[in-house]
Short mmCIF file of C-alpha atoms in Angstrom, two decimals:
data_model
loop_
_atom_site.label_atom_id
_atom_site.label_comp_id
_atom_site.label_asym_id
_atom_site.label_seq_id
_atom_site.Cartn_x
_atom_site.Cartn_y
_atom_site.Cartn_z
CA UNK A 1 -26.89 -25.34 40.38
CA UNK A 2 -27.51 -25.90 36.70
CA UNK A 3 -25.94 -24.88 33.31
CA UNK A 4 -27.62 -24.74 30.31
CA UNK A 5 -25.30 -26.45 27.76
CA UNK A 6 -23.45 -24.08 25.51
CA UNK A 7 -24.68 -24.52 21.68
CA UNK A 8 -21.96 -25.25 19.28
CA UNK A 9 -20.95 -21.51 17.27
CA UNK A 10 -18.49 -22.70 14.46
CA UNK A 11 -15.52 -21.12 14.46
CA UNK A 12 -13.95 -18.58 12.33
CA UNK A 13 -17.37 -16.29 12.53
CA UNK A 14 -15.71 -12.72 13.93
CA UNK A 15 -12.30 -11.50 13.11
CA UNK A 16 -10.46 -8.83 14.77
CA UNK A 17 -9.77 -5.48 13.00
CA UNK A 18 -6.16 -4.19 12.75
CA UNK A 19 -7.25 -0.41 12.34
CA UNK A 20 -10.12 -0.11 15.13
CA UNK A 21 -9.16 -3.34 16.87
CA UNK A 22 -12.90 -4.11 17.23
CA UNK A 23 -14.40 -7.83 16.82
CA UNK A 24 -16.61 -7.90 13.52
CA UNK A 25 -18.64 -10.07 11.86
CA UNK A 26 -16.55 -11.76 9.18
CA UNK A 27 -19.35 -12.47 6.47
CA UNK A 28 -20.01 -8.39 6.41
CA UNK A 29 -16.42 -8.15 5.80
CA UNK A 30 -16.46 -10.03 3.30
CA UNK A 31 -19.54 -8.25 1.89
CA UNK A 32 -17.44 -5.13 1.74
CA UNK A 33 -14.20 -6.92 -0.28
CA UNK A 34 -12.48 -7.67 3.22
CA UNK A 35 -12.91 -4.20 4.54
CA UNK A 36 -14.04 -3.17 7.81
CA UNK A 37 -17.53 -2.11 8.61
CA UNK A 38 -16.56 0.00 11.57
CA UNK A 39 -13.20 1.86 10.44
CA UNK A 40 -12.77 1.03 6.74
CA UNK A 41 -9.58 0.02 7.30
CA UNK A 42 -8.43 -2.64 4.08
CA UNK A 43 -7.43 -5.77 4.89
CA UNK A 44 -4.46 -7.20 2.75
CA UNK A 45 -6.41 -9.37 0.84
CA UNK A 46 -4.96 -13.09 -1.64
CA UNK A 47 -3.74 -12.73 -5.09
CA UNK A 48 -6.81 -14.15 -6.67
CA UNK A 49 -9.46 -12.53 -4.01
CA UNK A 50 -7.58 -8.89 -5.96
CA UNK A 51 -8.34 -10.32 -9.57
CA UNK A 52 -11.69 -11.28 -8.93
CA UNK A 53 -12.46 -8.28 -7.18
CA UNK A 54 -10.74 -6.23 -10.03
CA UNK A 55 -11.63 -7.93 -13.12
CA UNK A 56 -14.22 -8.94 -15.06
CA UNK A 57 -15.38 -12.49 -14.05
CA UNK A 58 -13.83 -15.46 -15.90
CA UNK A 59 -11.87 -13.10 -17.84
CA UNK A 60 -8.12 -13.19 -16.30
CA UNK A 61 -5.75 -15.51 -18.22
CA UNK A 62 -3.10 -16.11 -16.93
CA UNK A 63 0.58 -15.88 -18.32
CA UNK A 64 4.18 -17.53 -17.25
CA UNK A 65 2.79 -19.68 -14.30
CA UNK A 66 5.04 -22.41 -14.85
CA UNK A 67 8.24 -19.99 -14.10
CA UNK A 68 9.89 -20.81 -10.99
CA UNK A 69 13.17 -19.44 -8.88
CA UNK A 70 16.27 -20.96 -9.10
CA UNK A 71 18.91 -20.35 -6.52
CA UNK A 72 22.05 -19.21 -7.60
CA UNK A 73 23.35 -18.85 -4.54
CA UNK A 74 23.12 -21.91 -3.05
CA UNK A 75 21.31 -19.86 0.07
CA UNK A 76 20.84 -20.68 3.34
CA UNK A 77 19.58 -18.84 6.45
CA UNK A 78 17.31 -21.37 8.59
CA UNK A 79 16.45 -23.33 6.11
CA UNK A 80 17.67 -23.89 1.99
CA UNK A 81 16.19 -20.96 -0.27
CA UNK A 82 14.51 -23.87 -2.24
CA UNK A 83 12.76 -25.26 1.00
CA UNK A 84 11.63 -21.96 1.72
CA UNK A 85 10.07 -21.53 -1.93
CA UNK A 86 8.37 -24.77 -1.78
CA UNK A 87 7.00 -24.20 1.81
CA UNK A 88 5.75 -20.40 0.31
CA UNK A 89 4.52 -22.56 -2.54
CA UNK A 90 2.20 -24.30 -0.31
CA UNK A 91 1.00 -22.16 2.58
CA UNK A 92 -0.31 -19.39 -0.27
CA UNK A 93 -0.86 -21.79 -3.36
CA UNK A 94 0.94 -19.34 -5.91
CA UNK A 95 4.19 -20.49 -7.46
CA UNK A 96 5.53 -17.12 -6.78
CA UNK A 97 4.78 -13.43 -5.37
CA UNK A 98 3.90 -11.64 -8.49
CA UNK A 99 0.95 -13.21 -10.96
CA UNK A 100 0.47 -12.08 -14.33
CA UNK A 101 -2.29 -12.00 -17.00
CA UNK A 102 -4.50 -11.05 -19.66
CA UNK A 103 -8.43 -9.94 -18.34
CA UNK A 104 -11.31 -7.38 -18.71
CA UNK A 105 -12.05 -4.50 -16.73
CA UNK A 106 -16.08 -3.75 -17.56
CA UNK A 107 -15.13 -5.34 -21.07
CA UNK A 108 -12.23 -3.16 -21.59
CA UNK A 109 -8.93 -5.79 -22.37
CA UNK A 110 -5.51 -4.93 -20.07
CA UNK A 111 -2.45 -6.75 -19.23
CA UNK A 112 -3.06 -7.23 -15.47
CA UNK A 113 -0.37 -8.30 -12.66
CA UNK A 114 -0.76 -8.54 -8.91
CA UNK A 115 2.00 -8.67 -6.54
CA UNK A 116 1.34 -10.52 -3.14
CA UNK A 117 2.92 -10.05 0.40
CA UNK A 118 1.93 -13.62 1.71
CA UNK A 119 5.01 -14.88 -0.35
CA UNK A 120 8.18 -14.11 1.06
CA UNK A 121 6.86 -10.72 1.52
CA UNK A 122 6.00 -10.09 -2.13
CA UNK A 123 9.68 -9.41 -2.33
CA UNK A 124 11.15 -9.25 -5.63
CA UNK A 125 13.25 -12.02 -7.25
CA UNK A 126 14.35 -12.55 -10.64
CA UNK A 127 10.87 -14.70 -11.18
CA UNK A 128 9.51 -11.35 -10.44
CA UNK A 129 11.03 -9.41 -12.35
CA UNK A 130 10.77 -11.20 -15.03
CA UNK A 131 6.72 -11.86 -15.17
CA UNK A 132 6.71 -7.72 -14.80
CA UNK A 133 8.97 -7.23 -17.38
CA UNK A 134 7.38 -9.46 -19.83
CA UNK A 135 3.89 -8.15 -18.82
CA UNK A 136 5.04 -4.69 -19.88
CA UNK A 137 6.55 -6.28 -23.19
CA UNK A 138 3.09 -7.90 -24.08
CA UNK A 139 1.20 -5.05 -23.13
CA UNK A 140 2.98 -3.35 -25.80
CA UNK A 141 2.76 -5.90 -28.17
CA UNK A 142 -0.93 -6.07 -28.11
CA UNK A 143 -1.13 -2.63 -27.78
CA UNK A 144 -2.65 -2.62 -23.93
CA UNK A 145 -3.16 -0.80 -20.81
CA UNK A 146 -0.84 -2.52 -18.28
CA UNK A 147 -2.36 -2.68 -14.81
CA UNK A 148 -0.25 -3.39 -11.86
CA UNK A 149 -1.47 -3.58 -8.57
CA UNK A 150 1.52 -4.09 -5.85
CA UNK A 151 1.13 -5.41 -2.20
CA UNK A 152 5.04 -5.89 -1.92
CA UNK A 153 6.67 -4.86 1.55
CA UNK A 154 9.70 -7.11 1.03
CA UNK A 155 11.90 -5.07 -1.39
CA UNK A 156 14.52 -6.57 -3.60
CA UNK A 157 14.73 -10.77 -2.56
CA UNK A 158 18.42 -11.33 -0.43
CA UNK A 159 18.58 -14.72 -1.19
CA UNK A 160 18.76 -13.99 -4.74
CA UNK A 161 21.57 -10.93 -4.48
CA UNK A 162 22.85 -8.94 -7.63
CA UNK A 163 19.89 -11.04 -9.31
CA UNK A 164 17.49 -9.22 -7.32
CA UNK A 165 19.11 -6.24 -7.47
CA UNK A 166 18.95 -5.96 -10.95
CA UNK A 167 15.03 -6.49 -11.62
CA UNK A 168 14.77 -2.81 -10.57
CA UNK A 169 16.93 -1.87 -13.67
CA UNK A 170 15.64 -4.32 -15.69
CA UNK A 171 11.51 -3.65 -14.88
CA UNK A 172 11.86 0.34 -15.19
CA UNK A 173 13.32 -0.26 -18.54
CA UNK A 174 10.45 -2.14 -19.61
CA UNK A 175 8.29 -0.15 -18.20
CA UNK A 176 10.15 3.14 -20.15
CA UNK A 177 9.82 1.06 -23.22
CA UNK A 178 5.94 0.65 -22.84
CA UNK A 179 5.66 4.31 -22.34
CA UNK A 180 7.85 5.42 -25.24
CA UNK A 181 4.96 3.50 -27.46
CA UNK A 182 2.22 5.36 -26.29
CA UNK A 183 0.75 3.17 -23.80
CA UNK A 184 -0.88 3.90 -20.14
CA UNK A 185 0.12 2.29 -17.30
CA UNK A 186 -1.53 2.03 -13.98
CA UNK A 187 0.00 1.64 -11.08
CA UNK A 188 -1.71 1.17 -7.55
CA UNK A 189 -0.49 0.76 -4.40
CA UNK A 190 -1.60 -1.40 -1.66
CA UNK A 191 -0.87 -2.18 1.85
CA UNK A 192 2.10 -3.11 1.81
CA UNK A 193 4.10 -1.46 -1.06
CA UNK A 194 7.68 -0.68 -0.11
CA UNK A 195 11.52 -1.35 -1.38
CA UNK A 196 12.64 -2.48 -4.74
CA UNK A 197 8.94 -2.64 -5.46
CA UNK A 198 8.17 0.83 -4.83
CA UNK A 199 11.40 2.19 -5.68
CA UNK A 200 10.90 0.49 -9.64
CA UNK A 201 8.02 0.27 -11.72
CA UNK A 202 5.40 0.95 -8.95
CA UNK A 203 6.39 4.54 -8.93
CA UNK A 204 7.30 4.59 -12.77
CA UNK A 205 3.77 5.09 -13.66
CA UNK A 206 1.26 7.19 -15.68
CA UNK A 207 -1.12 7.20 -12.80
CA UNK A 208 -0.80 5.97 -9.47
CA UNK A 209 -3.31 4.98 -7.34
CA UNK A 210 -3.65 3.66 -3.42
CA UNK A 211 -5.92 2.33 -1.21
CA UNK A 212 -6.68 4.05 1.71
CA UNK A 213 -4.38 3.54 4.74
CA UNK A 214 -2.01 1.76 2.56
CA UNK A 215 1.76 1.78 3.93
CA UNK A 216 3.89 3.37 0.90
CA UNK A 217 7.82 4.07 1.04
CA UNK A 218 11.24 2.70 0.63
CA UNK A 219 12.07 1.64 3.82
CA UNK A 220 9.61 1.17 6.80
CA UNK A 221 8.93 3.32 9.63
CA UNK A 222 10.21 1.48 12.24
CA UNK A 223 13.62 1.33 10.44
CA UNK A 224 13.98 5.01 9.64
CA UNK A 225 12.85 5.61 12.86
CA UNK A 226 15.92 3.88 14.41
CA UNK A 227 18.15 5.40 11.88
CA UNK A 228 17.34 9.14 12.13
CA UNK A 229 16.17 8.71 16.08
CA UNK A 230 13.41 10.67 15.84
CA UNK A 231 9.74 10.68 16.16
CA UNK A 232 7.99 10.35 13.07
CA UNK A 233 5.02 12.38 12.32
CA UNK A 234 1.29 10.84 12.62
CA UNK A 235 0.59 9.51 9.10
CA UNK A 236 4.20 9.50 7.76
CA UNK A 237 4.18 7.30 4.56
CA UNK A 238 0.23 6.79 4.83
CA UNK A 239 -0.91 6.65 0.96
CA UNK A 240 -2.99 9.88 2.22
CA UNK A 241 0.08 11.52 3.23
CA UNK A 242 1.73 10.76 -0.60
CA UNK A 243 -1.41 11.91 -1.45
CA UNK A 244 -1.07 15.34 0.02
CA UNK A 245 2.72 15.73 -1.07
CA UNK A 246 2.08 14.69 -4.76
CA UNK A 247 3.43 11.51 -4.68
CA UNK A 248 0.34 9.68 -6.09
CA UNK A 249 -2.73 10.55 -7.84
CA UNK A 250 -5.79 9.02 -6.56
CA UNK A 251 -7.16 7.36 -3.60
CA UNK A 252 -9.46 5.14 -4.55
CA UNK A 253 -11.79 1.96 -2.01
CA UNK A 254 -12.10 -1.12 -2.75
CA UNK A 255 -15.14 -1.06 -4.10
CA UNK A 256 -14.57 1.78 -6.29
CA UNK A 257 -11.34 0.73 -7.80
CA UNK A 258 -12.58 -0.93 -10.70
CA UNK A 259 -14.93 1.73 -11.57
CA UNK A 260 -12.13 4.45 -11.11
CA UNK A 261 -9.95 2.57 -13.19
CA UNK A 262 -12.46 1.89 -16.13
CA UNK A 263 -13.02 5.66 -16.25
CA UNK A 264 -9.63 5.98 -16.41
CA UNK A 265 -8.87 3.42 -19.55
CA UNK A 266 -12.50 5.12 -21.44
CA UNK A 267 -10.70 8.68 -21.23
CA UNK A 268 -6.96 7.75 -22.28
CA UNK A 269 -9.09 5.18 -24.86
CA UNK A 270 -8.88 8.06 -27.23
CA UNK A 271 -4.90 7.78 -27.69
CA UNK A 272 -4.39 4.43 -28.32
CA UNK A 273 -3.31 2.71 -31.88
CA UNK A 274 -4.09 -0.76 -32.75
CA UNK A 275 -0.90 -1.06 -34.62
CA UNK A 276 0.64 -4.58 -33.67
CA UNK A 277 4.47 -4.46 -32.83
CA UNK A 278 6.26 -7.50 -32.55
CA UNK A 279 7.97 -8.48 -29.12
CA UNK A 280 10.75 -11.21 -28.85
CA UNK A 281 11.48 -12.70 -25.01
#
């Protein structure tokens, strides 16, 4: 009996889908801004896959990169909060979970900030906090739209404590401060956005947006689930579900994001000063 010699297929061609669970072709993925050809369900995509997607290209700038967590609490768990920071430094090549920026949207200039699960959960630290607050600071400086778009299902950082904690206070004020001048802000919510996150300046804005699918709340399902030992209904916290309760404003894909959001910036375009204020940090 004879085999014919299998030919070599690289790997890494076919990835399965979370939503529909089938096996599709990665490269037509890719085509559709990691999204599934079968379902359309959104994969959670990198920091700088979101700005390239989102802004114009070659545009972003980016602010505050060299800031980096200390650890006030001498943590531990497994291993030393610092060791964990530098391994998350690593494996996703950001120095932390929220990067911040100046960029284009169709040639329209916004203060633009991304918040990214793959580190520690996109959970929010003071080096957080502090990139969103001073986002919202120079967005009203330069008289800007601020754009935030959140993947954080981590909440407010433990190892950190009353640090963490108080980013929520200290973000919403910013955020209050921006909108007291006049200024839009744009929130939108990807999967996941949960926690501190959600519970501060994700939900503190003029508009807010989702993708489809997208896991929204405080805490998760599985934990309220166990609390309140009941069954949840089908969709509970879905970004269609906060959708339908008036929780958020649009639902926008992938690949209509950007253009939603331009249209957004051209109509509120008509409000906005060029006055100058002057910001100290």
């Amino acid at each position: 009996m004879f085999f014919r010699r299998k030919k070599n297929i690289p790997n890494g061609l076919w990835k399965r889908c979370d939503g529909c669970k089938s096996v599709v072709y990665k490269k037509q993925v890719e085509e559709k801004h990691n999204v599934c050809p079968e379902c359309n369900h959104h994969f959670r995509i990198s920091t700088y896959e979101r700005i390239n997607i989102t802004l114009d290209k070659g545009s972003f700038e980016e602010y505050w990169n060299d800031m980096m967590s200390a650890d006030p609490l001498n943590f531990k768990d497994r291993i030393k909060y610092t060791e964990r920071i530098e391994s998350e430094q690593k494996k996703t090549k950001l120095n932390e979970a929220a990067t911040v920026g100046k960029g284009l949207i169709e040639g329209k200039e916004v203060i633009f900030g991304v918040t990214d699960s793959t580190f520690i959960m996109g959970s929010m630290g003071s080096v957080v906090g502090e990139k969103i607050t001073r986002a919202a600071e120079k967005a009203r400086e330069l008289r800007l739209p601020l754009i935030i778009i959140s993947g954080s299902g981590g909440g407010a950082r433990m190892q950190e404590g009353a640090f963490s904690l108080m980013q929520m206070a200290k973000t919403c004020a910013a955020i209050s401060r921006l909108q007291d001048a006049g200024l839009l802000f744009i929130s939108v919510l990807t999967d996941p956005t949960l926690g501190g996150v959600m519970a501060s300046f994700a939900s503190q804005a003029d508009i807010i947006m989702a993708e489809p699918g997208a896991l929204v709340g405080f805490a998760g399902p599985r934990v309220i689930k166990e609390t309140i030992k009941k069954t949840l209904p089908k969709g509970f916290q879905s970004a269609e579900s906060m959708l339908k309760h008036g929780f958020i404003d649009i639902i926008a894909e992938r690949s209509r994001l950007r253009p939603e959001i331009s249209k957004i910036l051209d109509y509120c375009n008509v409000n906005r000063s060029n006055q100058v204020v002057t910001v100290e940090y």
